[in-house]
mmCIF file of C-alpha atoms in Angstrom:
data_model
loop_
_atom_site.group_PDB
_atom_site.id
_atom_site.type_symbol
_atom_site.label_atom_id
_atom_site.label_comp_id
_atom_site.label_asym_id
_atom_site.label_seq_id
_atom_site.Cartn_x
_atom_site.Cartn_y
_atom_site.Cartn_z
ATOM 1 C CA MET P 17 0.000 0.000 0.000
ATOM 2 C CA GLU P 18 1.553 3.263 -1.102
ATOM 3 C CA GLN P 19 1.813 5.846 1.596
ATOM 4 C CA ASN P 20 1.888 9.289 0.093
ATOM 5 C CA PHE P 21 0.540 12.793 0.363
ATOM 6 C CA THR P 22 -2.857 12.026 -1.248
ATOM 7 C CA LYS P 23 -3.483 9.075 1.026
ATOM 8 C CA GLY P 24 -2.660 11.313 3.972
ATOM 9 C CA LEU P 25 -5.162 13.924 2.788
ATOM 10 C CA ARG P 26 -7.791 11.202 2.400
ATOM 11 C CA ASP P 27 -7.130 9.676 5.804
ATOM 12 C CA GLY P 28 -7.442 13.156 7.288
ATOM 13 C CA ILE P 29 -11.013 13.714 6.064
ATOM 14 C CA PRO P 30 -12.822 11.926 8.931
ATOM 15 C CA ILE P 31 -10.676 13.829 11.420
ATOM 16 C CA CYS P 32 -11.459 17.050 9.559
ATOM 17 C CA LEU P 33 -15.204 16.457 9.889
ATOM 18 C CA GLY P 34 -14.915 15.858 13.612
ATOM 19 C CA TYR P 35 -12.811 18.992 13.980
ATOM 20 C CA LEU P 36 -15.341 21.186 12.154
ATOM 21 C CA SER P 37 -17.925 20.841 14.901
ATOM 22 C CA VAL P 38 -15.529 21.241 17.819
ATOM 23 C CA SER P 39 -13.786 24.273 16.320
ATOM 24 C CA PHE P 40 -17.150 25.758 15.338
ATOM 25 C CA THR P 41 -18.069 25.674 19.026
ATOM 26 C CA PHE P 42 -14.735 27.285 19.876
ATOM 27 C CA GLY P 43 -15.303 30.111 17.391
ATOM 28 C CA LEU P 44 -18.833 30.698 18.630
ATOM 29 C CA LEU P 45 -17.650 30.739 22.203
ATOM 30 C CA GLY P 46 -14.565 32.865 21.647
ATOM 31 C CA VAL P 47 -16.665 35.602 20.097
ATOM 32 C CA GLY P 48 -19.333 35.126 22.778
ATOM 33 C CA MET P 49 -16.681 35.750 25.417
ATOM 34 C CA GLY P 50 -15.430 38.921 23.730
ATOM 35 C CA LEU P 51 -12.852 38.039 21.078
ATOM 36 C CA SER P 52 -13.203 39.255 17.508
ATOM 37 C CA TRP P 53 -13.570 36.718 14.704
ATOM 38 C CA TRP P 54 -9.944 36.903 13.574
ATOM 39 C CA GLN P 55 -8.639 36.610 17.139
ATOM 40 C CA ALA P 56 -10.545 33.369 17.706
ATOM 41 C CA THR P 57 -9.428 32.003 14.327
ATOM 42 C CA LEU P 58 -5.793 32.921 14.940
ATOM 43 C CA ILE P 59 -5.838 31.012 18.246
ATOM 44 C CA SER P 60 -7.025 27.919 16.377
ATOM 45 C CA LEU P 61 -4.440 28.252 13.603
ATOM 46 C CA THR P 62 -1.552 28.624 16.065
ATOM 47 C CA ASN P 63 -2.618 26.093 18.718
ATOM 48 C CA VAL P 64 -4.592 23.275 17.056
ATOM 49 C CA THR P 65 -5.720 21.737 20.339
ATOM 50 C CA SER P 66 -9.193 21.588 21.864
ATOM 51 C CA ALA P 67 -8.896 21.454 25.658
ATOM 52 C CA GLY P 68 -5.856 23.751 25.663
ATOM 53 C CA GLN P 69 -7.626 26.388 23.579
ATOM 54 C CA PHE P 70 -10.790 26.341 25.667
ATOM 55 C CA ALA P 71 -8.736 26.607 28.854
ATOM 56 C CA GLY P 72 -6.606 29.352 27.289
ATOM 57 C CA LEU P 73 -9.707 31.259 26.225
ATOM 58 C CA THR P 74 -11.088 31.083 29.758
ATOM 59 C CA LEU P 75 -7.827 32.322 31.295
ATOM 60 C CA MET P 76 -7.524 35.040 28.666
ATOM 61 C CA MET P 77 -10.989 36.445 29.315
ATOM 62 C CA GLU P 78 -10.657 36.120 33.101
ATOM 63 C CA GLY P 79 -7.407 38.062 32.977
ATOM 64 C CA GLY P 80 -5.263 35.275 34.396
ATOM 65 C CA ALA P 81 -1.513 35.835 34.827
ATOM 66 C CA LEU P 82 0.768 34.763 31.969
ATOM 67 C CA ILE P 83 2.473 32.263 34.256
ATOM 68 C CA GLU P 84 -0.924 30.666 34.903
ATOM 69 C CA MET P 85 -1.323 30.359 31.145
ATOM 70 C CA VAL P 86 2.079 28.665 30.904
ATOM 71 C CA ILE P 87 1.264 26.233 33.718
ATOM 72 C CA ALA P 88 -2.246 25.437 32.464
ATOM 73 C CA GLN P 89 -1.106 24.871 28.864
ATOM 74 C CA PHE P 90 1.844 22.813 30.022
ATOM 75 C CA PHE P 91 -0.237 20.393 32.046
ATOM 76 C CA ILE P 92 -3.247 20.230 29.722
ATOM 77 C CA ASN P 93 -1.037 19.496 26.724
ATOM 78 C CA LEU P 94 1.535 17.339 28.463
ATOM 79 C CA ARG P 95 0.098 14.312 26.668
ATOM 80 C CA TYR P 96 1.475 15.641 23.363
ATOM 81 C CA LEU P 97 4.929 15.146 24.798
ATOM 82 C CA LEU P 98 4.194 11.440 25.170
ATOM 83 C CA MET P 99 2.634 11.223 21.701
ATOM 84 C CA SER P 100 5.559 12.994 20.074
ATOM 85 C CA ILE P 101 7.915 10.559 21.750
ATOM 86 C CA SER P 102 5.884 7.610 20.467
ATOM 87 C CA LEU P 103 5.782 9.147 17.001
ATOM 88 C CA THR P 104 9.588 9.303 16.835
ATOM 89 C CA GLN P 105 9.512 5.494 16.929
ATOM 90 C CA LYS P 106 7.028 5.324 14.056
ATOM 91 C CA VAL P 107 8.348 7.721 11.378
ATOM 92 C CA ASP P 108 10.701 6.609 8.597
ATOM 93 C CA GLU P 109 14.382 7.524 8.446
ATOM 94 C CA ARG P 110 13.852 10.365 5.953
ATOM 95 C CA PHE P 111 11.375 12.125 8.240
ATOM 96 C CA ARG P 112 13.812 14.275 10.222
ATOM 97 C CA GLY P 113 15.371 17.711 10.538
ATOM 98 C CA ILE P 114 13.269 20.736 9.590
ATOM 99 C CA SER P 115 10.231 18.635 8.635
ATOM 100 C CA ARG P 116 10.022 17.410 12.223
ATOM 101 C CA TRP P 117 10.092 20.990 13.535
ATOM 102 C CA ILE P 118 7.243 21.953 11.172
ATOM 103 C CA LEU P 119 5.063 18.853 11.303
ATOM 104 C CA ALA P 120 5.220 18.663 15.100
ATOM 105 C CA MET P 121 2.276 21.118 14.886
ATOM 106 C CA GLY P 122 0.225 18.171 13.643
ATOM 107 C CA VAL P 123 0.547 16.093 16.798
ATOM 108 C CA THR P 124 -3.069 15.996 18.008
ATOM 109 C CA ASP P 125 -4.922 13.107 19.660
ATOM 110 C CA GLU P 126 -6.668 12.073 16.446
ATOM 111 C CA ILE P 127 -3.839 12.599 13.935
ATOM 112 C CA PHE P 128 -1.504 10.761 16.267
ATOM 113 C CA ALA P 129 -3.915 7.847 16.553
ATOM 114 C CA VAL P 130 -4.289 7.505 12.765
ATOM 115 C CA ALA P 131 -0.541 7.850 12.144
ATOM 116 C CA MET P 132 0.242 5.165 14.712
ATOM 117 C CA SER P 133 -2.311 2.787 13.216
ATOM 118 C CA GLN P 134 -0.434 2.669 9.868
ATOM 119 C CA GLU P 135 1.231 -0.618 9.052
ATOM 120 C CA LYS P 136 4.296 0.943 7.496
ATOM 121 C CA PRO P 137 6.605 3.599 8.934
ATOM 122 C CA VAL P 138 5.101 7.075 8.511
ATOM 123 C CA SER P 139 6.657 9.264 5.806
ATOM 124 C CA LYS P 140 6.716 13.036 5.954
ATOM 125 C CA ARG P 141 4.569 13.296 2.818
ATOM 126 C CA TYR P 142 1.882 11.109 4.345
ATOM 127 C CA PHE P 143 1.988 12.990 7.637
ATOM 128 C CA THR P 144 1.791 16.342 5.806
ATOM 129 C CA GLY P 145 -1.417 15.226 4.107
ATOM 130 C CA LEU P 146 -2.772 13.751 7.321
ATOM 131 C CA PHE P 147 -2.158 17.084 9.072
ATOM 132 C CA LEU P 148 -3.433 19.380 6.305
ATOM 133 C CA THR P 149 -7.098 18.327 5.979
ATOM 134 C CA PRO P 150 -7.816 18.403 9.745
ATOM 135 C CA TYR P 151 -5.878 21.692 10.065
ATOM 136 C CA LEU P 152 -8.059 23.313 7.396
ATOM 137 C CA GLY P 153 -11.171 21.942 9.105
ATOM 138 C CA TRP P 154 -9.998 23.323 12.438
ATOM 139 C CA GLY P 155 -9.433 26.794 10.961
ATOM 140 C CA ILE P 156 -12.557 26.961 8.806
ATOM 141 C CA GLY P 157 -14.789 25.635 11.599
ATOM 142 C CA THR P 158 -13.492 28.286 13.990
ATOM 143 C CA LEU P 159 -13.996 31.043 11.430
ATOM 144 C CA ALA P 160 -17.564 29.914 10.687
ATOM 145 C CA GLY P 161 -18.460 29.733 14.393
ATOM 146 C CA ALA P 162 -16.859 33.113 15.066
ATOM 147 C CA LEU P 163 -18.682 34.832 12.196
ATOM 148 C CA LEU P 164 -21.994 33.404 13.384
ATOM 149 C CA GLY P 165 -21.116 34.484 16.935
ATOM 150 C CA GLU P 166 -20.606 38.092 15.787
ATOM 151 C CA ILE P 167 -24.284 38.422 14.879
ATOM 152 C CA VAL P 168 -25.581 36.856 18.122
ATOM 153 C CA PRO P 169 -26.676 39.536 20.654
ATOM 154 C CA ASP P 170 -24.615 39.972 23.854
ATOM 155 C CA GLY P 171 -27.193 38.899 26.461
ATOM 156 C CA VAL P 172 -27.565 35.566 24.680
ATOM 157 C CA ALA P 173 -23.819 35.013 24.643
ATOM 158 C CA GLU P 174 -23.583 34.618 28.433
ATOM 159 C CA ILE P 175 -25.633 31.427 28.289
ATOM 160 C CA PHE P 176 -23.078 29.969 25.870
ATOM 161 C CA GLY P 177 -20.549 29.988 28.713
ATOM 162 C CA ILE P 178 -21.881 26.595 29.737
ATOM 163 C CA ALA P 179 -20.940 25.127 26.329
ATOM 164 C CA ILE P 180 -17.266 24.805 27.313
ATOM 165 C CA TYR P 181 -18.130 22.771 30.386
ATOM 166 C CA GLY P 182 -20.608 20.691 28.436
ATOM 167 C CA MET P 183 -17.768 19.789 26.093
ATOM 168 C CA PHE P 184 -15.456 18.988 28.974
ATOM 169 C CA LEU P 185 -18.107 16.721 30.476
ATOM 170 C CA ALA P 186 -18.526 15.039 27.083
ATOM 171 C CA ILE P 187 -14.807 14.184 27.185
ATOM 172 C CA ILE P 188 -14.615 13.141 30.852
ATOM 173 C CA ILE P 189 -17.835 11.225 31.499
ATOM 174 C CA PRO P 190 -17.582 8.458 28.848
ATOM 175 C CA LYS P 191 -13.995 7.714 29.951
ATOM 176 C CA ALA P 192 -14.959 7.748 33.617
ATOM 177 C CA ARG P 193 -17.788 5.383 32.789
ATOM 178 C CA ASP P 194 -15.402 2.922 31.146
ATOM 179 C CA SER P 195 -12.534 3.197 33.559
ATOM 180 C CA HIS P 196 -12.827 3.138 37.332
ATOM 181 C CA PRO P 197 -9.341 4.654 37.814
ATOM 182 C CA VAL P 198 -10.301 7.610 35.589
ATOM 183 C CA LEU P 199 -13.507 8.017 37.611
ATOM 184 C CA GLU P 200 -11.436 8.231 40.801
ATOM 185 C CA VAL P 201 -9.086 10.785 39.241
ATOM 186 C CA VAL P 202 -12.040 12.891 38.067
ATOM 187 C CA LEU P 203 -13.787 12.781 41.460
ATOM 188 C CA ILE P 204 -10.639 13.686 43.380
ATOM 189 C CA ALA P 205 -9.862 16.615 41.084
ATOM 190 C CA ALA P 206 -13.461 17.892 41.109
ATOM 191 C CA ILE P 207 -13.920 17.651 44.873
ATOM 192 C CA LEU P 208 -10.521 19.188 45.635
ATOM 193 C CA SER P 209 -11.254 22.015 43.214
ATOM 194 C CA CYS P 210 -14.584 22.762 44.934
ATOM 195 C CA VAL P 211 -12.930 22.682 48.365
ATOM 196 C CA ILE P 212 -10.263 25.169 47.260
ATOM 197 C CA TYR P 213 -12.903 27.444 45.746
ATOM 198 C CA TYR P 214 -15.474 27.393 48.537
ATOM 199 C CA VAL P 215 -13.365 27.183 51.705
ATOM 200 C CA PRO P 216 -12.940 30.864 52.573
ATOM 201 C CA PHE P 217 -9.383 30.950 53.934
ATOM 202 C CA ILE P 218 -7.778 29.194 50.948
ATOM 203 C CA HIS P 219 -6.715 31.723 48.319
ATOM 204 C CA LEU P 220 -5.434 30.247 45.066
ATOM 205 C CA SER P 221 -5.797 31.649 41.558
ATOM 206 C CA SER P 222 -7.835 29.470 39.207
ATOM 207 C CA GLY P 223 -4.799 28.419 37.151
ATOM 208 C CA LEU P 224 -2.826 27.254 40.171
ATOM 209 C CA SER P 225 -5.862 25.564 41.680
ATOM 210 C CA ILE P 226 -6.479 23.598 38.461
ATOM 211 C CA THR P 227 -2.841 22.551 38.298
ATOM 212 C CA LEU P 228 -2.714 21.494 41.934
ATOM 213 C CA CYS P 229 -5.964 19.499 41.714
ATOM 214 C CA ALA P 230 -4.938 17.782 38.479
ATOM 215 C CA VAL P 231 -1.445 16.874 39.680
ATOM 216 C CA VAL P 232 -2.724 15.491 42.996
ATOM 217 C CA ALA P 233 -5.487 13.485 41.277
ATOM 218 C CA ALA P 234 -3.244 12.124 38.506
ATOM 219 C CA ALA P 235 -0.464 11.268 40.948
ATOM 220 C CA TYR P 236 -2.995 9.358 43.048
ATOM 221 C CA GLY P 237 -4.201 7.566 39.903
ATOM 222 C CA ALA P 238 -0.664 6.646 38.848
ATOM 223 C CA TRP P 239 0.147 5.422 42.354
ATOM 224 C CA ARG P 240 -2.989 3.342 42.894
ATOM 225 C CA HIS P 241 -3.721 2.296 39.302
ATOM 226 C CA PRO P 242 -0.517 2.214 37.257
ATOM 227 C CA LEU P 243 -1.006 1.152 33.639
ATOM 228 C CA PRO P 244 0.439 -2.218 32.670
ATOM 229 C CA ALA P 245 3.853 -2.101 30.979
ATOM 230 C CA GLU P 246 3.818 -1.432 27.240
ATOM 231 C CA PRO P 247 4.024 -4.415 24.911
ATOM 232 C CA GLU P 248 7.292 -5.081 23.102
ATOM 233 C CA GLU P 249 7.932 -3.259 19.836
ATOM 234 C CA ASP P 250 8.054 -6.400 17.653
ATOM 235 C CA ASP P 251 4.980 -5.704 15.590
ATOM 236 C CA ALA P 252 4.542 -2.251 14.146
ATOM 237 C CA GLY P 253 1.132 -0.648 14.474
ATOM 238 C CA THR P 254 0.331 -2.021 17.898
ATOM 239 C CA VAL P 255 1.731 0.901 19.869
ATOM 240 C CA PRO P 256 -1.111 1.902 22.176
ATOM 241 C CA SER P 257 -3.350 4.723 21.024
ATOM 242 C CA ALA P 258 -5.384 6.605 23.587
ATOM 243 C CA ASP P 259 -8.163 4.049 23.253
ATOM 244 C CA ASN P 260 -5.877 1.108 23.820
ATOM 245 C CA ASP P 261 -4.538 2.838 26.904
ATOM 246 C CA MET P 262 -8.077 3.095 28.188
ATOM 247 C CA GLN P 263 -8.585 -0.607 27.628
ATOM 248 C CA ALA P 264 -5.360 -1.095 29.516
ATOM 249 C CA VAL P 265 -6.823 0.944 32.350
ATOM 250 C CA ASN P 266 -9.813 -1.372 32.413
ATOM 251 C CA ILE P 267 -7.605 -4.416 32.523
ATOM 252 C CA THR P 268 -5.661 -2.899 35.402
ATOM 253 C CA LYS P 269 -8.885 -2.293 37.235
ATOM 254 C CA GLU P 270 -9.973 -5.886 36.856
ATOM 255 C CA VAL P 271 -6.625 -7.107 38.093
ATOM 256 C CA HIS P 272 -6.802 -4.804 41.098
ATOM 257 C CA HIS P 273 -10.267 -5.877 42.039
ATOM 258 C CA ALA P 274 -9.746 -9.564 41.364
ATOM 259 C CA MET H 30 -12.566 43.947 25.968
ATOM 260 C CA LEU H 31 -9.088 42.627 25.641
ATOM 261 C CA SER H 32 -6.430 45.029 24.382
ATOM 262 C CA LEU H 33 -4.522 43.852 21.321
ATOM 263 C CA SER H 34 -1.134 43.780 23.024
ATOM 264 C CA ILE H 35 -2.486 41.643 25.872
ATOM 265 C CA TYR H 36 -4.219 39.360 23.398
ATOM 266 C CA PHE H 37 -0.977 38.783 21.524
ATOM 267 C CA LYS H 38 0.931 38.106 24.750
ATOM 268 C CA TYR H 39 -1.558 35.408 25.756
ATOM 269 C CA LEU H 40 -1.598 34.034 22.219
ATOM 270 C CA ALA H 41 2.204 33.829 22.045
ATOM 271 C CA VAL H 42 2.435 32.061 25.412
ATOM 272 C CA MET H 43 -0.321 29.564 24.556
ATOM 273 C CA ALA H 44 1.025 28.758 21.116
ATOM 274 C CA LEU H 45 4.648 28.522 22.239
ATOM 275 C CA VAL H 46 4.062 26.211 25.214
ATOM 276 C CA THR H 47 1.795 23.949 23.149
ATOM 277 C CA TYR H 48 4.219 23.887 20.220
ATOM 278 C CA LEU H 49 7.313 23.180 22.307
ATOM 279 C CA LEU H 50 5.570 20.254 24.020
ATOM 280 C CA ARG H 51 5.019 18.733 20.586
ATOM 281 C CA ALA H 52 8.221 19.736 18.849
ATOM 282 C CA LEU H 53 10.961 19.262 21.446
ATOM 283 C CA PRO H 54 10.353 15.579 22.114
ATOM 284 C CA PHE H 55 9.663 14.934 18.424
ATOM 285 C CA VAL H 56 13.006 16.415 17.451
ATOM 286 C CA LEU H 57 15.130 15.441 20.438
ATOM 287 C CA VAL H 58 13.890 12.231 22.050
ATOM 288 C CA LYS H 59 15.051 8.918 20.660
ATOM 289 C CA LYS H 60 13.853 6.519 23.377
ATOM 290 C CA LYS H 61 10.444 5.637 24.782
ATOM 291 C CA ILE H 62 9.323 6.338 28.308
ATOM 292 C CA THR H 63 9.155 2.995 30.049
ATOM 293 C CA ASN H 64 8.540 4.144 33.611
ATOM 294 C CA VAL H 65 5.023 2.948 34.273
ATOM 295 C CA TYR H 66 4.246 5.596 36.898
ATOM 296 C CA ILE H 67 5.235 8.506 34.655
ATOM 297 C CA ARG H 68 3.239 7.035 31.774
ATOM 298 C CA SER H 69 0.216 6.536 34.018
ATOM 299 C CA PHE H 70 0.506 10.058 35.421
ATOM 300 C CA LEU H 71 0.531 11.499 31.887
ATOM 301 C CA GLU H 72 -2.442 9.331 30.976
ATOM 302 C CA TYR H 73 -4.532 10.598 33.897
ATOM 303 C CA ILE H 74 -3.519 14.263 33.770
ATOM 304 C CA PRO H 75 -6.012 15.433 31.096
ATOM 305 C CA TYR H 76 -8.968 14.094 33.098
ATOM 306 C CA GLY H 77 -7.741 15.746 36.291
ATOM 307 C CA VAL H 78 -7.307 19.059 34.475
ATOM 308 C CA LEU H 79 -10.716 18.956 32.819
ATOM 309 C CA ALA H 80 -12.505 17.927 36.025
ATOM 310 C CA ALA H 81 -10.847 20.692 38.043
ATOM 311 C CA MET H 82 -11.710 23.253 35.357
ATOM 312 C CA THR H 83 -15.331 22.135 35.180
ATOM 313 C CA PHE H 84 -16.040 22.084 38.917
ATOM 314 C CA PRO H 85 -17.129 24.349 40.500
ATOM 315 C CA ALA H 86 -17.083 26.767 37.512
ATOM 316 C CA VAL H 87 -19.953 24.980 35.747
ATOM 317 C CA PHE H 88 -22.363 25.835 38.599
ATOM 318 C CA THR H 89 -22.491 29.497 37.475
ATOM 319 C CA SER H 90 -21.400 29.086 33.857
ATOM 320 C CA ALA H 91 -24.706 30.078 32.217
ATOM 321 C CA GLY H 92 -25.204 33.202 34.343
ATOM 322 C CA GLY H 93 -27.562 32.210 37.156
ATOM 323 C CA VAL H 94 -27.147 29.111 39.333
ATOM 324 C CA ILE H 95 -30.463 27.444 38.407
ATOM 325 C CA PRO H 96 -30.047 27.658 34.599
ATOM 326 C CA SER H 97 -26.444 26.502 35.031
ATOM 327 C CA LEU H 98 -27.405 23.486 37.125
ATOM 328 C CA ALA H 99 -30.174 22.589 34.661
ATOM 329 C CA GLY H 100 -27.741 22.792 31.739
ATOM 330 C CA MET H 101 -25.151 20.782 33.660
ATOM 331 C CA THR H 102 -27.663 18.027 34.392
ATOM 332 C CA VAL H 103 -28.519 17.706 30.706
ATOM 333 C CA ALA H 104 -24.819 17.681 29.828
ATOM 334 C CA LEU H 105 -24.160 14.906 32.360
ATOM 335 C CA ILE H 106 -26.983 12.769 30.969
ATOM 336 C CA LEU H 107 -25.986 13.280 27.315
ATOM 337 C CA ALA H 108 -22.297 12.710 28.073
ATOM 338 C CA TYR H 109 -23.151 9.527 29.958
ATOM 339 C CA ARG H 110 -24.975 8.342 26.845
ATOM 340 C CA ARG H 111 -21.781 8.993 24.874
ATOM 341 C CA LYS H 112 -23.179 11.817 22.732
ATOM 342 C CA GLY H 113 -20.676 13.907 20.760
ATOM 343 C CA LEU H 114 -19.013 17.048 22.087
ATOM 344 C CA LEU H 115 -21.190 19.430 20.091
ATOM 345 C CA THR H 116 -24.425 17.618 20.988
ATOM 346 C CA VAL H 117 -23.636 17.780 24.710
ATOM 347 C CA ALA H 118 -22.625 21.439 24.497
ATOM 348 C CA ILE H 119 -25.757 22.408 22.546
ATOM 349 C CA GLY H 120 -27.991 20.396 24.893
ATOM 350 C CA ALA H 121 -26.566 22.206 27.929
ATOM 351 C CA VAL H 122 -26.928 25.635 26.289
ATOM 352 C CA ALA H 123 -30.463 24.872 25.111
ATOM 353 C CA LEU H 124 -31.805 23.889 28.523
ATOM 354 C CA ALA H 125 -29.943 26.742 30.252
ATOM 355 C CA ALA H 126 -31.563 29.121 27.751
ATOM 356 C CA ILE H 127 -35.045 27.658 28.273
ATOM 357 C CA VAL H 128 -34.748 27.839 32.069
ATOM 358 C CA THR H 129 -33.451 31.427 31.832
ATOM 359 C CA LEU H 130 -36.477 32.392 29.745
ATOM 360 C CA ILE H 131 -38.930 30.753 32.169
ATOM 361 C CA LEU H 132 -37.427 32.317 35.325
#
């Protein structure tokens, strides 16, 4: 099976469609929270990440400190570090140098998953195609949402604030349903976050509170429910994607409770 | 409103941190992380972050507490039924809007 630019473009289409709706919501929301259409679109074109952008938007509009932005983005997007490391094991020997610096922009959950599922090593032409279609979808979706958001009256926009959290819940809840360890992590982080917010004598900015809660909850998860060791690298294409990791979490759970 | 210079500062910080997390390991790292605790920590981190961001902020996210809680309830139900991101978001906004109109 040839693995070239056109195949990459084609494989990127399903990702592109998924991205249209998420980025549309981001554009709508960004404008609802006070950005102009080009500001929302520029965030999408330079970041290409869902949770990080929504968190960044919130911090931006709440006037959070720049260091909070650094910390929040670092922890929210820390998973890309892992994916990029995995991807170095998957690309062919000609995929190096400047093309790695450029195409690193394309490391998202979905593009990573598709790239890792290829039977052959991933070439830079294929990865370029695989990045391009979703990237266009991400940009165009944001622009469309932002332009629609510009004509929505202000009083209505406030209600859209809940959309971000609806999206977050749509990411968290299905995983927590499948994986008991993830459920524990989510509950610990949520409860700790509420305690920090509502107990009067604790004063933490939102960025630091989020970081603290997430690190405590994830450290607890790693300590109590470590994932099983990764399989050997004999057969290409079996490196765990996010979904496989979740299955691994389930297996761990069964072992723990057995 | 956000001033342009502040907007660009936030934008630069966001984009740079996100990009470096992707690019540095891609360019520099040759080996895989084998430590199971570090891998597990990285696996759990996104859920901790999202949960801490959602609670308690969601309780007032649609303006008033009652519309927010109504929207959150719908979001929880739709998310539990594995509906897509946009569906859950729209469902939450729709009920929050209806409750706001009624109150």
